[in-house]
mmCIF file of C-alpha atoms in Angstrom:
data_model
loop_
_atom_site.group_PDB
_atom_site.id
_atom_site.type_symbol
_atom_site.label_atom_id
_atom_site.label_comp_id
_atom_site.label_asym_id
_atom_site.label_seq_id
_atom_site.Cartn_x
_atom_site.Cartn_y
_atom_site.Cartn_z
ATOM 1 C CA MET A 1 104.129 137.033 66.215
ATOM 2 C CA GLY A 2 102.209 134.019 64.709
ATOM 3 C CA ARG A 3 104.363 131.612 66.729
ATOM 4 C CA GLY A 4 103.522 133.563 69.998
ATOM 5 C CA LEU A 5 99.844 133.584 69.093
ATOM 6 C CA GLY A 6 99.878 129.802 68.437
ATOM 7 C CA LEU A 7 101.621 129.246 71.721
ATOM 8 C CA ALA A 8 99.090 131.427 73.540
ATOM 9 C CA ILE A 9 96.160 129.570 71.983
ATOM 10 C CA ALA A 10 97.712 126.199 72.942
ATOM 11 C CA VAL A 11 98.232 127.342 76.580
ATOM 12 C CA VAL A 12 94.627 128.565 76.797
ATOM 13 C CA LEU A 13 93.341 125.218 75.393
ATOM 14 C CA LEU A 14 95.420 123.291 77.825
ATOM 15 C CA VAL A 15 94.419 125.371 80.819
ATOM 16 C CA SER A 16 90.782 125.235 79.831
ATOM 17 C CA GLY A 17 90.980 121.420 79.940
ATOM 18 C CA ILE A 18 92.576 121.078 83.387
ATOM 19 C CA GLY A 19 90.316 119.170 85.807
ATOM 20 C CA LEU A 20 88.020 117.862 83.164
ATOM 21 C CA PRO A 21 86.282 114.604 84.259
ATOM 22 C CA PRO A 22 86.752 111.398 82.425
ATOM 23 C CA PRO A 23 84.481 111.106 79.334
ATOM 24 C CA ALA A 24 80.988 109.593 79.705
ATOM 25 C CA THR A 25 80.527 105.917 79.142
ATOM 26 C CA GLY A 26 78.480 104.621 76.204
ATOM 27 C CA PRO A 27 77.183 101.495 74.521
ATOM 28 C CA ASP A 28 79.994 101.368 71.932
ATOM 29 C CA ILE A 29 82.433 99.055 73.723
ATOM 30 C CA LEU A 30 85.964 98.342 72.368
ATOM 31 C CA MET A 31 85.129 99.834 68.954
ATOM 32 C CA ALA A 32 88.086 100.117 66.586
ATOM 33 C CA PRO A 33 88.955 103.620 65.346
ATOM 34 C CA GLY A 34 86.453 104.909 62.783
ATOM 35 C CA PHE A 35 84.378 107.866 61.744
ATOM 36 C CA ALA A 36 82.282 107.987 64.976
ATOM 37 C CA HIS A 37 85.300 107.388 67.226
ATOM 38 C CA PRO A 38 88.573 108.464 65.550
ATOM 39 C CA LEU A 39 90.681 106.691 68.192
ATOM 40 C CA GLY A 40 88.265 104.033 69.149
ATOM 41 C CA THR A 41 86.630 103.337 72.541
ATOM 42 C CA ASN A 42 87.632 101.448 75.709
ATOM 43 C CA ASP A 43 85.952 98.618 77.512
ATOM 44 C CA ILE A 44 83.332 100.801 79.097
ATOM 45 C CA GLY A 45 82.441 102.687 76.003
ATOM 46 C CA GLN A 46 84.485 105.824 76.593
ATOM 47 C CA ASP A 47 85.801 107.698 73.556
ATOM 48 C CA VAL A 48 89.633 107.341 73.603
ATOM 49 C CA LEU A 49 90.095 110.685 71.924
ATOM 50 C CA ALA A 50 87.882 112.485 74.472
ATOM 51 C CA GLY A 51 89.833 110.731 77.205
ATOM 52 C CA LEU A 52 93.096 111.843 75.703
ATOM 53 C CA LEU A 53 91.849 115.439 75.474
ATOM 54 C CA ALA A 54 90.958 115.242 79.183
ATOM 55 C CA ALA A 55 94.190 113.562 80.273
ATOM 56 C CA THR A 56 96.627 115.780 78.338
ATOM 57 C CA PRO A 57 95.984 119.060 80.167
ATOM 58 C CA ASN A 58 96.064 117.368 83.517
ATOM 59 C CA SER A 59 99.314 115.498 82.774
ATOM 60 C CA ILE A 60 101.129 118.564 81.369
ATOM 61 C CA ALA A 61 99.803 120.825 84.269
ATOM 62 C CA ILE A 62 101.046 118.348 86.842
ATOM 63 C CA ALA A 63 104.493 118.192 85.234
ATOM 64 C CA PHE A 64 104.937 122.005 85.015
ATOM 65 C CA LEU A 65 103.398 122.773 88.408
ATOM 66 C CA ALA A 66 105.484 120.121 90.086
ATOM 67 C CA ALA A 67 108.653 121.497 88.330
ATOM 68 C CA ALA A 68 107.918 125.034 89.470
ATOM 69 C CA ALA A 69 107.323 123.949 93.054
ATOM 70 C CA THR A 70 110.474 121.787 92.983
ATOM 71 C CA LEU A 71 112.566 124.629 91.560
ATOM 72 C CA ALA A 72 111.211 127.067 94.126
ATOM 73 C CA LEU A 73 112.120 124.749 96.995
ATOM 74 C CA ALA A 74 115.522 124.090 95.435
ATOM 75 C CA ILE A 75 116.257 127.771 95.153
ATOM 76 C CA LEU A 76 115.223 128.459 98.741
ATOM 77 C CA GLY A 77 117.380 125.504 99.854
ATOM 78 C CA GLY A 78 120.283 126.669 97.724
ATOM 79 C CA LEU A 79 120.154 130.169 99.024
ATOM 80 C CA ALA A 80 120.027 128.921 102.625
ATOM 81 C CA ALA A 81 122.950 126.514 102.019
ATOM 82 C CA ALA A 82 125.053 129.245 100.323
ATOM 83 C CA CYS A 83 124.178 132.445 102.097
ATOM 84 C CA GLY A 84 123.041 131.352 105.568
ATOM 85 C CA GLY A 85 125.049 131.057 108.691
ATOM 86 C CA ARG A 86 127.219 128.053 109.273
ATOM 87 C CA ILE A 87 124.517 126.290 111.317
ATOM 88 C CA VAL A 88 121.911 126.968 108.675
ATOM 89 C CA GLN A 89 124.140 125.723 105.926
ATOM 90 C CA ALA A 90 125.112 122.621 107.854
ATOM 91 C CA LEU A 91 121.405 121.816 108.643
ATOM 92 C CA VAL A 92 120.297 122.309 104.987
ATOM 93 C CA LEU A 93 123.144 120.161 103.647
ATOM 94 C CA ARG A 94 122.648 117.392 106.166
ATOM 95 C CA LEU A 95 118.888 117.360 105.384
ATOM 96 C CA VAL A 96 119.658 117.051 101.646
ATOM 97 C CA ASP A 97 122.096 114.259 102.357
ATOM 98 C CA ILE A 98 119.505 112.360 104.329
ATOM 99 C CA LEU A 99 116.758 112.841 101.676
ATOM 100 C CA GLN A 100 119.140 111.662 98.939
ATOM 101 C CA ILE A 101 119.921 108.553 100.860
ATOM 102 C CA LEU A 102 116.232 107.752 101.313
ATOM 103 C CA PRO A 103 114.618 105.980 98.337
ATOM 104 C CA SER A 104 112.371 108.797 97.277
ATOM 105 C CA ILE A 105 110.592 106.690 94.626
ATOM 106 C CA LEU A 106 109.573 104.166 97.249
ATOM 107 C CA ILE A 107 108.309 106.935 99.492
ATOM 108 C CA LEU A 108 106.411 108.362 96.506
ATOM 109 C CA LEU A 109 104.828 104.977 95.756
ATOM 110 C CA VAL A 110 103.879 104.310 99.418
ATOM 111 C CA VAL A 111 102.313 107.729 99.991
ATOM 112 C CA ALA A 112 100.524 107.712 96.654
ATOM 113 C CA ALA A 113 99.201 104.286 97.305
ATOM 114 C CA SER A 114 97.672 105.470 100.692
ATOM 115 C CA LEU A 115 96.340 108.813 99.379
ATOM 116 C CA GLU A 116 95.475 108.219 95.679
ATOM 117 C CA PRO A 117 96.379 111.866 95.160
ATOM 118 C CA GLY A 118 94.449 114.286 92.977
ATOM 119 C CA LEU A 119 96.084 117.116 90.945
ATOM 120 C CA VAL A 120 97.116 119.437 93.810
ATOM 121 C CA THR A 121 98.206 116.708 96.147
ATOM 122 C CA LEU A 122 100.238 114.959 93.439
ATOM 123 C CA VAL A 123 101.971 118.206 92.523
ATOM 124 C CA LEU A 124 102.966 118.775 96.152
ATOM 125 C CA LEU A 125 103.986 115.125 96.606
ATOM 126 C CA LEU A 126 106.214 115.222 93.502
ATOM 127 C CA ALA A 127 107.854 118.533 94.667
ATOM 128 C CA LEU A 128 108.509 117.331 98.207
ATOM 129 C CA THR A 129 110.204 114.080 96.892
ATOM 130 C CA ASN A 130 112.273 115.852 94.194
ATOM 131 C CA TRP A 131 113.473 119.247 95.456
ATOM 132 C CA HIS A 132 116.580 117.952 97.253
ATOM 133 C CA ASP A 133 118.109 116.696 94.003
ATOM 134 C CA ASP A 134 118.756 120.216 92.734
ATOM 135 C CA VAL A 135 119.822 121.965 95.961
ATOM 136 C CA ARG A 136 123.534 121.323 95.654
ATOM 137 C CA VAL A 137 123.510 122.419 91.970
ATOM 138 C CA VAL A 138 121.724 125.642 92.937
ATOM 139 C CA ARG A 139 124.136 126.172 95.823
ATOM 140 C CA ALA A 140 127.168 125.811 93.608
ATOM 141 C CA LEU A 141 125.743 128.294 91.063
ATOM 142 C CA ILE A 142 125.065 130.819 93.834
ATOM 143 C CA LEU A 143 128.507 130.327 95.374
ATOM 144 C CA ARG A 144 129.947 131.147 91.924
ATOM 145 C CA GLU A 145 127.991 134.350 91.733
ATOM 146 C CA LEU A 146 128.990 135.388 95.341
ATOM 147 C CA THR A 147 132.567 135.857 94.101
ATOM 148 C CA ARG A 148 131.546 138.533 91.621
ATOM 149 C CA GLU A 149 132.782 141.988 92.368
ATOM 150 C CA SER A 150 129.456 143.699 91.565
ATOM 151 C CA LEU A 151 127.674 141.613 94.270
ATOM 152 C CA GLN A 152 130.392 142.096 96.821
ATOM 153 C CA GLN A 153 130.138 145.889 96.345
ATOM 154 C CA ALA A 154 126.358 145.751 96.735
ATOM 155 C CA ARG A 155 126.909 143.779 100.048
ATOM 156 C CA LEU A 156 129.326 146.421 101.243
ATOM 157 C CA VAL A 157 126.727 149.148 100.483
ATOM 158 C CA GLY A 158 124.341 147.304 102.807
ATOM 159 C CA TYR A 159 121.760 145.694 100.498
ATOM 160 C CA GLY A 160 119.928 142.693 102.043
ATOM 161 C CA TRP A 161 119.913 139.187 100.724
ATOM 162 C CA SER A 162 116.392 139.515 99.312
ATOM 163 C CA TYR A 163 117.535 142.423 97.098
ATOM 164 C CA LEU A 164 120.781 140.776 96.229
ATOM 165 C CA SER A 165 119.035 137.507 95.260
ATOM 166 C CA VAL A 166 116.558 139.212 92.903
ATOM 167 C CA ARG A 167 119.097 141.594 91.299
ATOM 168 C CA HIS A 168 122.405 139.881 91.439
ATOM 169 C CA LEU A 169 122.189 136.153 92.292
ATOM 170 C CA LEU A 170 119.339 134.674 90.354
ATOM 171 C CA PRO A 171 119.318 136.596 86.997
ATOM 172 C CA PRO A 172 122.812 135.420 85.927
ATOM 173 C CA ILE A 173 122.007 131.770 86.657
ATOM 174 C CA ALA A 174 118.535 131.888 84.977
ATOM 175 C CA PRO A 175 119.777 129.601 81.978
ATOM 176 C CA GLU A 176 120.887 126.990 84.416
ATOM 177 C CA LEU A 177 117.667 127.277 86.486
ATOM 178 C CA ARG A 178 115.660 126.892 83.235
ATOM 179 C CA ALA A 179 117.606 123.685 82.449
ATOM 180 C CA LEU A 180 116.913 122.352 85.956
ATOM 181 C CA ALA A 181 113.264 123.221 85.594
ATOM 182 C CA LEU A 182 112.949 121.392 82.256
ATOM 183 C CA GLU A 183 114.574 118.436 83.792
ATOM 184 C CA SER A 184 112.125 118.531 86.633
ATOM 185 C CA VAL A 185 109.220 118.714 84.090
ATOM 186 C CA ARG A 186 110.598 115.578 82.430
ATOM 187 C CA ARG A 187 110.933 113.693 85.813
ATOM 188 C CA ALA A 188 107.509 114.813 86.982
ATOM 189 C CA ALA A 189 105.913 113.734 83.700
ATOM 190 C CA LEU A 190 107.412 110.303 83.842
ATOM 191 C CA LYS A 191 106.599 109.762 87.504
ATOM 192 C CA THR A 192 103.047 110.935 87.048
ATOM 193 C CA ALA A 193 102.649 108.514 84.120
ATOM 194 C CA GLY A 194 104.196 105.780 86.248
ATOM 195 C CA LEU A 195 101.813 106.350 89.228
ATOM 196 C CA GLY A 196 98.801 106.448 86.854
ATOM 197 C CA PHE A 197 99.967 103.268 85.161
ATOM 198 C CA LEU A 198 100.162 101.496 88.568
ATOM 199 C CA GLY A 199 96.750 102.877 89.508
ATOM 200 C CA LEU A 200 98.075 105.004 92.405
ATOM 201 C CA VAL A 201 96.381 108.300 91.262
ATOM 202 C CA ASP A 202 92.852 109.401 91.892
ATOM 203 C CA PRO A 203 90.734 107.464 89.330
ATOM 204 C CA GLN A 204 88.718 110.571 88.712
ATOM 205 C CA LEU A 205 91.851 112.368 87.499
ATOM 206 C CA PRO A 206 92.448 111.461 83.821
ATOM 207 C CA THR A 207 96.174 111.040 83.034
ATOM 208 C CA TRP A 208 98.237 109.393 80.338
ATOM 209 C CA GLY A 209 99.399 106.781 82.752
ATOM 210 C CA GLY A 210 95.788 105.939 83.790
ATOM 211 C CA MET A 211 94.854 105.528 80.094
ATOM 212 C CA MET A 212 97.757 103.221 79.655
ATOM 213 C CA GLN A 213 96.633 101.184 82.648
ATOM 214 C CA ASP A 214 93.229 100.713 81.040
ATOM 215 C CA ALA A 215 95.003 98.917 78.190
ATOM 216 C CA LEU A 216 96.697 96.272 80.301
ATOM 217 C CA GLY A 217 93.713 93.885 80.202
ATOM 218 C CA HIS A 218 93.652 93.965 76.450
ATOM 219 C CA LEU A 219 97.298 93.307 75.530
ATOM 220 C CA THR A 220 96.347 90.017 73.878
ATOM 221 C CA THR A 221 93.648 91.562 71.771
ATOM 222 C CA PRO A 222 93.714 94.125 68.888
ATOM 223 C CA ALA A 223 92.251 96.694 71.230
ATOM 224 C CA TRP A 224 95.650 97.277 72.878
ATOM 225 C CA ALA A 225 96.759 99.337 69.925
ATOM 226 C CA TRP A 226 94.141 102.086 70.163
ATOM 227 C CA LEU A 227 94.059 101.971 73.951
ATOM 228 C CA MET A 228 97.788 102.022 74.627
ATOM 229 C CA LEU A 229 99.388 103.916 71.769
ATOM 230 C CA PRO A 230 97.565 107.286 71.904
ATOM 231 C CA PRO A 231 98.602 108.168 75.448
ATOM 232 C CA ALA A 232 102.083 106.522 75.042
ATOM 233 C CA VAL A 233 102.754 108.433 71.811
ATOM 234 C CA THR A 234 101.492 111.648 73.420
ATOM 235 C CA LEU A 235 103.755 111.179 76.436
ATOM 236 C CA ALA A 236 106.705 110.449 74.110
ATOM 237 C CA LEU A 237 106.054 113.650 72.071
ATOM 238 C CA PHE A 238 105.785 115.697 75.214
ATOM 239 C CA LEU A 239 109.119 114.373 76.587
ATOM 240 C CA LEU A 240 110.720 114.948 73.123
ATOM 241 C CA THR A 241 109.455 118.554 73.186
ATOM 242 C CA ILE A 242 110.913 119.072 76.642
ATOM 243 C CA GLN A 243 114.228 117.620 75.491
ATOM 244 C CA ARG A 244 114.279 119.994 72.519
ATOM 245 C CA LEU A 245 113.498 123.024 74.778
ATOM 246 C CA SER A 246 116.445 122.102 76.861
ATOM 247 C CA GLY A 247 118.702 122.747 73.869
ATOM 248 C CA ASP A 248 120.852 119.646 74.068
ATOM 249 C CA PRO A 249 120.171 116.927 71.463
ATOM 250 C CA SER A 250 121.755 114.314 73.769
ATOM 251 C CA GLY A 251 119.061 114.903 76.273
ATOM 252 C CA ARG A 252 121.397 116.283 78.970
ATOM 253 C CA THR A 253 120.520 119.514 80.736
ATOM 254 C CA ALA A 254 122.811 122.535 80.516
ATOM 255 C CA ALA A 255 123.827 122.018 84.182
ATOM 256 C CA GLU A 256 124.794 118.433 83.500
ATOM 257 C CA ALA A 257 126.719 119.428 80.344
ATOM 258 C CA GLU A 258 128.687 121.947 82.313
ATOM 259 C CA ALA A 259 129.468 119.455 85.081
#
């Protein structure tokens, strides 16, 4: 009960912080951590702690929303590749093959550089460049479930694919889908941080990567510690949490472990 309440409070705090603008500038420039500014200030007088509180909800929201969109597209693609007609299956699999050949990270960088995406655009961009990585895994899981006698009997009765998907196909593979979703969260968090670090995200959207980019000009000064470490450590803790949620200390997802 207490754990659930704590999780609910954490979610509310994170959601309430989504879309917060960067903290206001001030006269205290590059101040070391102290009573007035527990994590110090940057080179335009912004409080690092306030910036971290604004960047954390955005970074986490982008990671989870992108993972949800990626998984939804992968499930749709996997269902089409497993349950569609021969032409549909062939088209989906060929599309996946083509997308896997293309360097998706370069496409992501080029599009992000031209758009400087905000939160919604970045979520869509991450999903559209990641969904094909999971389609074949989802298809294999669905093909496994199609051999079950209960599902075959339901098909003989005349139930449609929408009913079969909700009642017979997706529930048994929920653990594997959860593992894929967590892996997508990890990938999205890393790519978001990378894009922010390269300055390819909307500058009005605070992210961990954007905060780390602000520290680049101060790597030869003591200020790098309070500018770089807070977002870097927060990102590392988030990735560690996602790894723990996946249930595999080695960092592999359940789907990879089975493979």
